[in-house]
mmCIF file of C-alpha atoms in Angstrom:
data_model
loop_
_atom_site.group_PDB
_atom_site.id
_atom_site.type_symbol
_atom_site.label_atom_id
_atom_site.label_comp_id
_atom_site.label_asym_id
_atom_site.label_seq_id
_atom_site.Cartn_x
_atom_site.Cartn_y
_atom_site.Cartn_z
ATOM 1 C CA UNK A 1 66.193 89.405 85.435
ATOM 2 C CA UNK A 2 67.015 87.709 88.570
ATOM 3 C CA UNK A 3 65.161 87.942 92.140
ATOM 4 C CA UNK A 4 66.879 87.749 95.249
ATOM 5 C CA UNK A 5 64.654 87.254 98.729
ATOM 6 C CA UNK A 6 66.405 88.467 101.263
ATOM 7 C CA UNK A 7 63.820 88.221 103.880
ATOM 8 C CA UNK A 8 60.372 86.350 103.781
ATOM 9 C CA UNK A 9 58.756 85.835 107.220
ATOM 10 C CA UNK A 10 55.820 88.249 108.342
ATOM 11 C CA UNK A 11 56.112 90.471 111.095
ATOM 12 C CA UNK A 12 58.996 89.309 112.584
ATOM 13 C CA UNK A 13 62.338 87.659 111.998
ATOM 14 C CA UNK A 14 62.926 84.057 112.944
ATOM 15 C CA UNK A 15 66.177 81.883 113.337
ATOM 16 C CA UNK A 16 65.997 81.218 109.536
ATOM 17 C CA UNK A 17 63.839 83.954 107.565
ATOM 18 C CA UNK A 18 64.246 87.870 108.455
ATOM 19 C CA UNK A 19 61.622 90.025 107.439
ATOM 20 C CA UNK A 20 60.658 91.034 104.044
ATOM 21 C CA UNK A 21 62.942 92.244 101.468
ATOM 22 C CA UNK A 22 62.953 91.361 97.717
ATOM 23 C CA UNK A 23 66.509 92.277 95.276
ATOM 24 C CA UNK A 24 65.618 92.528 91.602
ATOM 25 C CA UNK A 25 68.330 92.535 89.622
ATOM 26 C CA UNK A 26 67.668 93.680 85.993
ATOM 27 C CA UNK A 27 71.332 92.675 84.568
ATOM 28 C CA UNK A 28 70.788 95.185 81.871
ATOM 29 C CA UNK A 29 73.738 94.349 79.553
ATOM 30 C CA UNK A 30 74.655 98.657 79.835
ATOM 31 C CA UNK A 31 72.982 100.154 82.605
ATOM 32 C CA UNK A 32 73.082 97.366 85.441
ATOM 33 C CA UNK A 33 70.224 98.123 87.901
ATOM 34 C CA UNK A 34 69.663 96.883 90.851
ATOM 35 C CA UNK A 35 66.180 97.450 92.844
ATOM 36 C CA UNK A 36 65.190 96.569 96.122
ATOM 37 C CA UNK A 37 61.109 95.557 97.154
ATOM 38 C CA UNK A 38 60.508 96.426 100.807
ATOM 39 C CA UNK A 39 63.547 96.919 103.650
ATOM 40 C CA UNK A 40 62.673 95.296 106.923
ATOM 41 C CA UNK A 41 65.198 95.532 109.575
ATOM 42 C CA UNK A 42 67.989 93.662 109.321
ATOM 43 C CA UNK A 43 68.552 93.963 104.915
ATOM 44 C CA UNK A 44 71.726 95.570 104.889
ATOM 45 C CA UNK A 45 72.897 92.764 107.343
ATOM 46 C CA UNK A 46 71.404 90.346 104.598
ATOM 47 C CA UNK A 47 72.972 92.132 102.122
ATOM 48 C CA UNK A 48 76.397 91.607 103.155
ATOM 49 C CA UNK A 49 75.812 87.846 102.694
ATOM 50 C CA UNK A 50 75.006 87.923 99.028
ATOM 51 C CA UNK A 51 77.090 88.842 96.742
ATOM 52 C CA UNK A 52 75.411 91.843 95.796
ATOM 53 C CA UNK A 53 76.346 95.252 97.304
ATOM 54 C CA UNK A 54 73.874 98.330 98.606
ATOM 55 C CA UNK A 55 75.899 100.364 96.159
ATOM 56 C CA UNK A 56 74.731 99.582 93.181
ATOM 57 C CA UNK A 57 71.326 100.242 94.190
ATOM 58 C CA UNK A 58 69.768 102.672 92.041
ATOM 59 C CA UNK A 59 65.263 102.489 93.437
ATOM 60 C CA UNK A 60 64.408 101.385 96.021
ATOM 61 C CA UNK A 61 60.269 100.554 96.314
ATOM 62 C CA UNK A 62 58.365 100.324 99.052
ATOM 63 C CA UNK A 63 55.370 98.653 98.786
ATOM 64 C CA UNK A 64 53.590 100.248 102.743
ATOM 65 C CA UNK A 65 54.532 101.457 106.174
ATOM 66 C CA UNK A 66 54.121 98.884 108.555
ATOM 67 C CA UNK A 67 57.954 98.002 110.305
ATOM 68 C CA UNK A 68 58.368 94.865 108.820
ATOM 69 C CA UNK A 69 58.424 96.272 105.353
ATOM 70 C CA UNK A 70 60.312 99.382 106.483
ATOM 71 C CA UNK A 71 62.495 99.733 109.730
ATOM 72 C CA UNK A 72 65.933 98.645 107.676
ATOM 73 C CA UNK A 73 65.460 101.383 105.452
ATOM 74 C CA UNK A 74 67.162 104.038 107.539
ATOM 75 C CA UNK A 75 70.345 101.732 108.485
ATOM 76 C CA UNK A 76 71.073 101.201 104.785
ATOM 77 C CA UNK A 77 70.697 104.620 103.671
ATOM 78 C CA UNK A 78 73.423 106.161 105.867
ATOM 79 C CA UNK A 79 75.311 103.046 105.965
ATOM 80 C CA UNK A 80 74.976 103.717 101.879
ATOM 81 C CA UNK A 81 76.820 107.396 102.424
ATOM 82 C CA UNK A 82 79.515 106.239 104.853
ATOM 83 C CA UNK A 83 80.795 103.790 102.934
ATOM 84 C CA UNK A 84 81.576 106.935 100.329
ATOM 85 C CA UNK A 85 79.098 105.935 97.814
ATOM 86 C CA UNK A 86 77.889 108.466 95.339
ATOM 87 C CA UNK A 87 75.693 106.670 93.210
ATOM 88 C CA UNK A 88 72.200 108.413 93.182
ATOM 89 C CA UNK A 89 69.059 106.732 94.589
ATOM 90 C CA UNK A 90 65.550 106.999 94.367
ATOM 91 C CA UNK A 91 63.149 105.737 96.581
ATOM 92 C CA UNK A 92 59.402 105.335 96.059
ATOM 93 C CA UNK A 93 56.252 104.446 98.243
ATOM 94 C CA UNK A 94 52.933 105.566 99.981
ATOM 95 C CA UNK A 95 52.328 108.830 101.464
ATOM 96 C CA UNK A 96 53.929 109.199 104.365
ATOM 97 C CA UNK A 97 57.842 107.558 102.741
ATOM 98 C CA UNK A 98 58.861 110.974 102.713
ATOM 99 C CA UNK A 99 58.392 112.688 106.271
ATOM 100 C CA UNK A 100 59.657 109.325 107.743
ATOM 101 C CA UNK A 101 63.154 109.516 105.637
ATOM 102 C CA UNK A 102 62.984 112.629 106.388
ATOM 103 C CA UNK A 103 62.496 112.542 110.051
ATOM 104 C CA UNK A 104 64.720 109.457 110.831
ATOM 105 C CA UNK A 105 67.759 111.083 109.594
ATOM 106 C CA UNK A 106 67.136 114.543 110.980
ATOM 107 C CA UNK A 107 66.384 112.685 114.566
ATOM 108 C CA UNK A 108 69.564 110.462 113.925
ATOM 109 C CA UNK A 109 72.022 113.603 113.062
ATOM 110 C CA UNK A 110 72.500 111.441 109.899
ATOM 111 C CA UNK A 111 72.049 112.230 106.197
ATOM 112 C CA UNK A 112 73.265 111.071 102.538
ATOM 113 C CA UNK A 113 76.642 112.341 100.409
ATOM 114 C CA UNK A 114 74.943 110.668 97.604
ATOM 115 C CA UNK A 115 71.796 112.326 95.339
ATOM 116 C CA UNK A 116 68.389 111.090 97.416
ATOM 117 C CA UNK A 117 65.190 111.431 95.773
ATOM 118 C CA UNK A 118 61.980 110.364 97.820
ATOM 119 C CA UNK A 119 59.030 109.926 95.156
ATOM 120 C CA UNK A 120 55.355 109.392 96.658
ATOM 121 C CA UNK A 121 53.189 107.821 94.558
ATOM 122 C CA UNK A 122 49.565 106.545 93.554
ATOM 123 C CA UNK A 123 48.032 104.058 91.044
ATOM 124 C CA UNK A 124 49.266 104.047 87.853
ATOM 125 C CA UNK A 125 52.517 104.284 85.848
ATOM 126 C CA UNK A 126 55.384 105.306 88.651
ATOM 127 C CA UNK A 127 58.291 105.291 85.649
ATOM 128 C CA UNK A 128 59.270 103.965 82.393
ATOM 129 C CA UNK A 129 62.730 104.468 81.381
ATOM 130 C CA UNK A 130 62.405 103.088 78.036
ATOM 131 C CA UNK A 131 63.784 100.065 79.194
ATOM 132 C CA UNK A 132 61.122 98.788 81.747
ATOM 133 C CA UNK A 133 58.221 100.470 83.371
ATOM 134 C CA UNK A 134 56.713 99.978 86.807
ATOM 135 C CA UNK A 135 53.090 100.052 87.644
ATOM 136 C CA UNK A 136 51.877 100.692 90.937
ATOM 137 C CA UNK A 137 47.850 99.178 92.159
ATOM 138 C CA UNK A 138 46.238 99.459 95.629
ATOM 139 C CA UNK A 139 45.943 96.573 97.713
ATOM 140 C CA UNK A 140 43.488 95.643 100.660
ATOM 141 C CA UNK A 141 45.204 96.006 103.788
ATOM 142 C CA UNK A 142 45.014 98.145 106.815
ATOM 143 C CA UNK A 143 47.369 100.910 105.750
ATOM 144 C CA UNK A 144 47.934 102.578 102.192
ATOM 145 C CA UNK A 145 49.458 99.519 100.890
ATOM 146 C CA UNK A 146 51.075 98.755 96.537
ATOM 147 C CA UNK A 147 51.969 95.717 94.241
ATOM 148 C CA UNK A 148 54.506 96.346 91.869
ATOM 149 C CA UNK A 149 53.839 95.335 88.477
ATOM 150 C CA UNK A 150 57.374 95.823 86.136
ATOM 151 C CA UNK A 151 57.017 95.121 82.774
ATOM 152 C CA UNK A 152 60.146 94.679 79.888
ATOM 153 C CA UNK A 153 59.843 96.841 77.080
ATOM 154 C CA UNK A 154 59.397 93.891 73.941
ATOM 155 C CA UNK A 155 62.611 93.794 71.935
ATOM 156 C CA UNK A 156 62.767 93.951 68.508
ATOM 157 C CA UNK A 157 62.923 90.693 66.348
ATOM 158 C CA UNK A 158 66.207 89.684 64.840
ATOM 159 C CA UNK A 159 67.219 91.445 61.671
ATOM 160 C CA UNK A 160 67.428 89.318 58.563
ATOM 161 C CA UNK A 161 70.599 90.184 57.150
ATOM 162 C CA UNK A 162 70.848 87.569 54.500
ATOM 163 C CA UNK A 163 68.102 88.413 52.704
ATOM 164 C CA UNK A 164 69.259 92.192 52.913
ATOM 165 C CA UNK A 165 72.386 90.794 51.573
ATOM 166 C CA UNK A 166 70.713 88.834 48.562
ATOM 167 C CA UNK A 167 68.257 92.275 48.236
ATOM 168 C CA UNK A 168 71.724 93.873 47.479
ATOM 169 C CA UNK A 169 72.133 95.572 50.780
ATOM 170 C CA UNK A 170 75.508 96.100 51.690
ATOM 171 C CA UNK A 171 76.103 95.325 55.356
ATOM 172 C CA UNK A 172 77.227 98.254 57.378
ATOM 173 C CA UNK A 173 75.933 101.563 59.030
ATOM 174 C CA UNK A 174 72.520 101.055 57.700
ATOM 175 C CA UNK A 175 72.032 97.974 58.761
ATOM 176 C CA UNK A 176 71.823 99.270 61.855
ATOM 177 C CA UNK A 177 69.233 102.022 61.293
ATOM 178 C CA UNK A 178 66.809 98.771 59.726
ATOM 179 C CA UNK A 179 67.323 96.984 62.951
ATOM 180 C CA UNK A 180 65.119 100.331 64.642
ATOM 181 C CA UNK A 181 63.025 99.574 61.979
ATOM 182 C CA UNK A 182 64.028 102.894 59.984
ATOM 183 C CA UNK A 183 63.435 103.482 56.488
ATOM 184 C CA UNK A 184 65.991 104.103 54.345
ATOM 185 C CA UNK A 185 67.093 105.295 51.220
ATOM 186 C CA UNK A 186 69.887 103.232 49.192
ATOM 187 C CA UNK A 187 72.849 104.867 46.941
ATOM 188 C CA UNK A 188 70.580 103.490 43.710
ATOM 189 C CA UNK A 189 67.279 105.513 45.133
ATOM 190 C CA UNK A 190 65.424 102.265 46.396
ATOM 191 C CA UNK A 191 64.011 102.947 49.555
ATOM 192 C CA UNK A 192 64.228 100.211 52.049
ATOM 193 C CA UNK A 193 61.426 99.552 55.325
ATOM 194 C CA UNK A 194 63.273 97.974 58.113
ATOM 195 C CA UNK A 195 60.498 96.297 59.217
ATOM 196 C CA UNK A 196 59.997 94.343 56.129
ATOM 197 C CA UNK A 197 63.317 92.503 57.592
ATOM 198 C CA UNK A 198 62.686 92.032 61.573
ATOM 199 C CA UNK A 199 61.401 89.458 62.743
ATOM 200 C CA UNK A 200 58.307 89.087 65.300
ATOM 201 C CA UNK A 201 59.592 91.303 68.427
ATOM 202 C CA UNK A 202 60.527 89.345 71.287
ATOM 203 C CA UNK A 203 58.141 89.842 74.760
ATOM 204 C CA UNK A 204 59.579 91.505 77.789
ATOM 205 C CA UNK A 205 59.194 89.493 80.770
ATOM 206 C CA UNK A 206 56.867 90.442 83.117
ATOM 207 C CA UNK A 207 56.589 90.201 86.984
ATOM 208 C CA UNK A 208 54.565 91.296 90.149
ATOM 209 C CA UNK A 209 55.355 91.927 93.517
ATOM 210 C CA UNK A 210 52.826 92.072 95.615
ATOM 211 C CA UNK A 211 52.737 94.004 99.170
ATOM 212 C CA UNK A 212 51.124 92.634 102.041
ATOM 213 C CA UNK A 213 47.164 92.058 100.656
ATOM 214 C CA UNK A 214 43.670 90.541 101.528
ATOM 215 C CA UNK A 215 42.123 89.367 98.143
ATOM 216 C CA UNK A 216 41.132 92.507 95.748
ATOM 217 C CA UNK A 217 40.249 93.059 92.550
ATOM 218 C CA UNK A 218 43.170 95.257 92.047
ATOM 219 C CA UNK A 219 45.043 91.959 92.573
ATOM 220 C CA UNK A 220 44.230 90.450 89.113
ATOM 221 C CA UNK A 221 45.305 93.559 86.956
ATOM 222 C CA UNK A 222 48.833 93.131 88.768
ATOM 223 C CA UNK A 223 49.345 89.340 88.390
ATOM 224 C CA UNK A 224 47.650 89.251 84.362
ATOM 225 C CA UNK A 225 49.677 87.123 82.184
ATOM 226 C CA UNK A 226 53.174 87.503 84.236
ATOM 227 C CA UNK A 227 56.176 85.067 83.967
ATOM 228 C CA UNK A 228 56.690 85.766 87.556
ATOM 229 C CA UNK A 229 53.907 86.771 90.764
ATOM 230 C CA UNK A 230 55.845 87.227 94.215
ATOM 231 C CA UNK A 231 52.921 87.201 96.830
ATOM 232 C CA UNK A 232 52.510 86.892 100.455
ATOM 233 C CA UNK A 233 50.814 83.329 101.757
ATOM 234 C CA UNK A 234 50.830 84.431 105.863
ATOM 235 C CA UNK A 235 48.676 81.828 106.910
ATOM 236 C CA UNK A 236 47.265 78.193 105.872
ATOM 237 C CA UNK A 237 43.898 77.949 104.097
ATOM 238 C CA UNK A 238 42.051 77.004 107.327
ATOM 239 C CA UNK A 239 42.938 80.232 109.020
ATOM 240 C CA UNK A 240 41.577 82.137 106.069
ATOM 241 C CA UNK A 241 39.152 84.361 107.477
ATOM 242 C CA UNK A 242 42.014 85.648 110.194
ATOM 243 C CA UNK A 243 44.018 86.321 107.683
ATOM 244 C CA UNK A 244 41.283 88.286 105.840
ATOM 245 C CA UNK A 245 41.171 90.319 108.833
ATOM 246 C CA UNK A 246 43.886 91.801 109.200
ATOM 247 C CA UNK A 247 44.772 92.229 105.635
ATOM 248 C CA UNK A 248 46.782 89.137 104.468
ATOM 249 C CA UNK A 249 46.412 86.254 101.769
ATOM 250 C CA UNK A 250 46.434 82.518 102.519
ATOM 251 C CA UNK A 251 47.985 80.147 100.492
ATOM 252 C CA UNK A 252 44.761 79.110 98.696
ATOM 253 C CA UNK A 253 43.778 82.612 98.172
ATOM 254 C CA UNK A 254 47.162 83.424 96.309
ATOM 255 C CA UNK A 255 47.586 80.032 94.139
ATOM 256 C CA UNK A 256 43.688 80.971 92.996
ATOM 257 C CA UNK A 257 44.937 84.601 91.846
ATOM 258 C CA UNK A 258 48.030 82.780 90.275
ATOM 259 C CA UNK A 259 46.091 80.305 88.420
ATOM 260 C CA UNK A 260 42.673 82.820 87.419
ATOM 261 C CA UNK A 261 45.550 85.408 86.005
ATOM 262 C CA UNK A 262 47.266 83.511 83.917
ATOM 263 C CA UNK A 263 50.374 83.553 86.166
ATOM 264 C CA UNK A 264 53.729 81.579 84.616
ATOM 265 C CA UNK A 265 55.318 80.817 88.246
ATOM 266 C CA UNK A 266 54.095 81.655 91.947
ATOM 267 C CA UNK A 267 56.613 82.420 94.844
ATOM 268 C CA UNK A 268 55.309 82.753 97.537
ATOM 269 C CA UNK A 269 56.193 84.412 100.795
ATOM 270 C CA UNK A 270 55.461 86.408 103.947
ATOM 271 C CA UNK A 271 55.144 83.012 105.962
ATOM 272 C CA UNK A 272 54.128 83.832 109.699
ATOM 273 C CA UNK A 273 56.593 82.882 112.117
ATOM 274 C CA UNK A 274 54.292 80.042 113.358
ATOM 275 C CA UNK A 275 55.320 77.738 111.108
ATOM 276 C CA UNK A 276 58.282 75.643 111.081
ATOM 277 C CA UNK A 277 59.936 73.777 108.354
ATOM 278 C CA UNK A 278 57.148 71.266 108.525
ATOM 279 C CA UNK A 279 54.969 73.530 108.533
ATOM 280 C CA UNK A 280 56.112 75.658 105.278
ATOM 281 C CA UNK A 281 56.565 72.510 103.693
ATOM 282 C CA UNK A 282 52.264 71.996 104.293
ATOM 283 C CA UNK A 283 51.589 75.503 103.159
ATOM 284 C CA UNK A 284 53.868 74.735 100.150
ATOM 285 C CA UNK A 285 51.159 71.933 99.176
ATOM 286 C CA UNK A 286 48.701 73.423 99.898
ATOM 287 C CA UNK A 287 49.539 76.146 96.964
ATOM 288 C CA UNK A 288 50.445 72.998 94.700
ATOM 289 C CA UNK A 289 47.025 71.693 94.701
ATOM 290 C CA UNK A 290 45.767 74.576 93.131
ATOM 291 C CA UNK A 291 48.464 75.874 91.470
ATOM 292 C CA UNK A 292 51.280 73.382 90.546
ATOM 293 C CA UNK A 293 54.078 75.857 89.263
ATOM 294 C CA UNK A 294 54.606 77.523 92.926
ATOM 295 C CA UNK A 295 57.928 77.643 95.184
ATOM 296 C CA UNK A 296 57.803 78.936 98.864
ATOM 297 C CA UNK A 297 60.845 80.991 98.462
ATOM 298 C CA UNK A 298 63.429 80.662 101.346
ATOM 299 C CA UNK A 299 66.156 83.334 102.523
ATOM 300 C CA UNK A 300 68.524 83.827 100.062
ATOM 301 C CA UNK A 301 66.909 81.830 97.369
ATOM 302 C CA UNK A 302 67.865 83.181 94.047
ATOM 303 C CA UNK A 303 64.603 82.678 90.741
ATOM 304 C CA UNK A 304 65.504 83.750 87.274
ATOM 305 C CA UNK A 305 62.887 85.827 85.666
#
């Protein structure tokens, strides 16, 4: 998996960071996907500067309802249908997602030539596809506000076929069926376990992506043991308590989730247009000295997952 910021200041654009807006790309060797984590204004203008394109989108999730998070989400859909795309698309957030898709288009005159699902959710599972699953948890800010938690399904270990081979397993169709881990039974009556020849499955990765979020406990069962934890860092330790306030992280608050859940690698993000480059590059320490494996991801800054 590969993310893809395409906008990480808080509240409002600057001259190098737009608002937020997160591409996950899950390079599925047969299905693709492509998901997108918040739309500020501006993303399809981001968009077009990658070389990604807003028509292979297939979710889109939306992690609350202030603007910032939001108010590109309209542009992009009809720009979506104009350009003649048919691809379906689902998009999921608080309640609320669906009267204000619903509303900006009607307003507008606009709509979608493409399938458009609007799913509102709540904690818990939102969908598993087999593939991956997404878990949605409340956070502590002033509206109905999500993380994401998305979670590969393991893999299954390698199949041994050499010792199939020496077993006198002929390779071919069934070899297949002992790679799911089928039993079955041989020409000669022996009955073969597939398992008995896998090796240990492999882990899905798993990664978090947090909305905008004062600390909770909800926090920790989103960030447990993940390769990757995308969370907001608005303001530097010493203006903790206003960032409390009004619902946001600072940076020590987010590398102490990161290190207390186990976390592989912070990014962090949602930097408040206060600070310069200077400035990031203080809040950037700041994380370090708690928690060492921690970027302050940039526009356009690509991170393997």
């Amino acid at each position: 998996m590969e993310l893809i910021f395409l906008g990480t200041s808080a509240g409002v654009p600057t001259r190098s960071r737009n608002v937020t807006a997160i591409l996950l790309d899950l390079q599925h060797p047969t299905r693709g996907g492509l998901w997108l984590f918040d739309c500020g204004e501006g993303t399809q203008h981001q968009l077009l500067r990658t070389a990604w394109h807003p028509g292979k989108l297939d979710k889109i999730f939306i992690t609350h309802l202030h603007g910032d998070h939001l108010f590109g989400l309209p542009g992009l859909l009809c720009s979506r249908s104009m350009a003649g795309n048919a691809n379906p698309l689902t998009i999921y957030g608080p309640a609320g997602i669906a009267e204000f898709v619903e509303t900006t288009l009607r307003l507008s005159g606009s709509w979608t030539d493409y399938p458009l699902e609007v799913v509102e959710i709540t904690e818990g599972l939102v969908f598993d596809d087999g593939d991956h699953k997404v878990i949605a948890r409340p956070l502590n800010h002033p509206v109905e506000c999500y993380g994401y938690r998305i979670e590969e399904h393991d893999k299954p270990g390698a199949l041994d076929a050499a010792a199939l081979i020496a077993d006198g397993v002929k390779p071919g169709p069934l070899f297949q069926r002992l790679k799911q881990g089928e039993t079955v039974t041989l020409e000669d009556g022996r009955v073969i376990n597939g398992h008995a020849y896998l090796a240990a499955p492999q882990p899905g990765k798993k990664l978090a992506i947090f909305g905008d979020t004062a600390p909770c406990p909800s926090a920790f069962l989103l960030a447990q043991d993940v390769d990757v934890m995308v969370h907001e860092a608005t303001l530097e330790a010493a203006m903790e308590e206003k960032a409390n306030s009004r619902g946001h992280s600072s940076t020590r608050q987010a590398a102490q989730l990161a290190r207390e859940a186990n976390v592989g690698k912070l990014l962090v993000t949602h930097v408040s247009s206060r600070y310069d480059a200077r400035g990031c590059e203080s809040l950037l320490a700041e994380c370090r000295s708690v928690f060492p494996e921690c970027e302050l991801a940039e526009d356009f800054a690509q991170v393997s997952v």
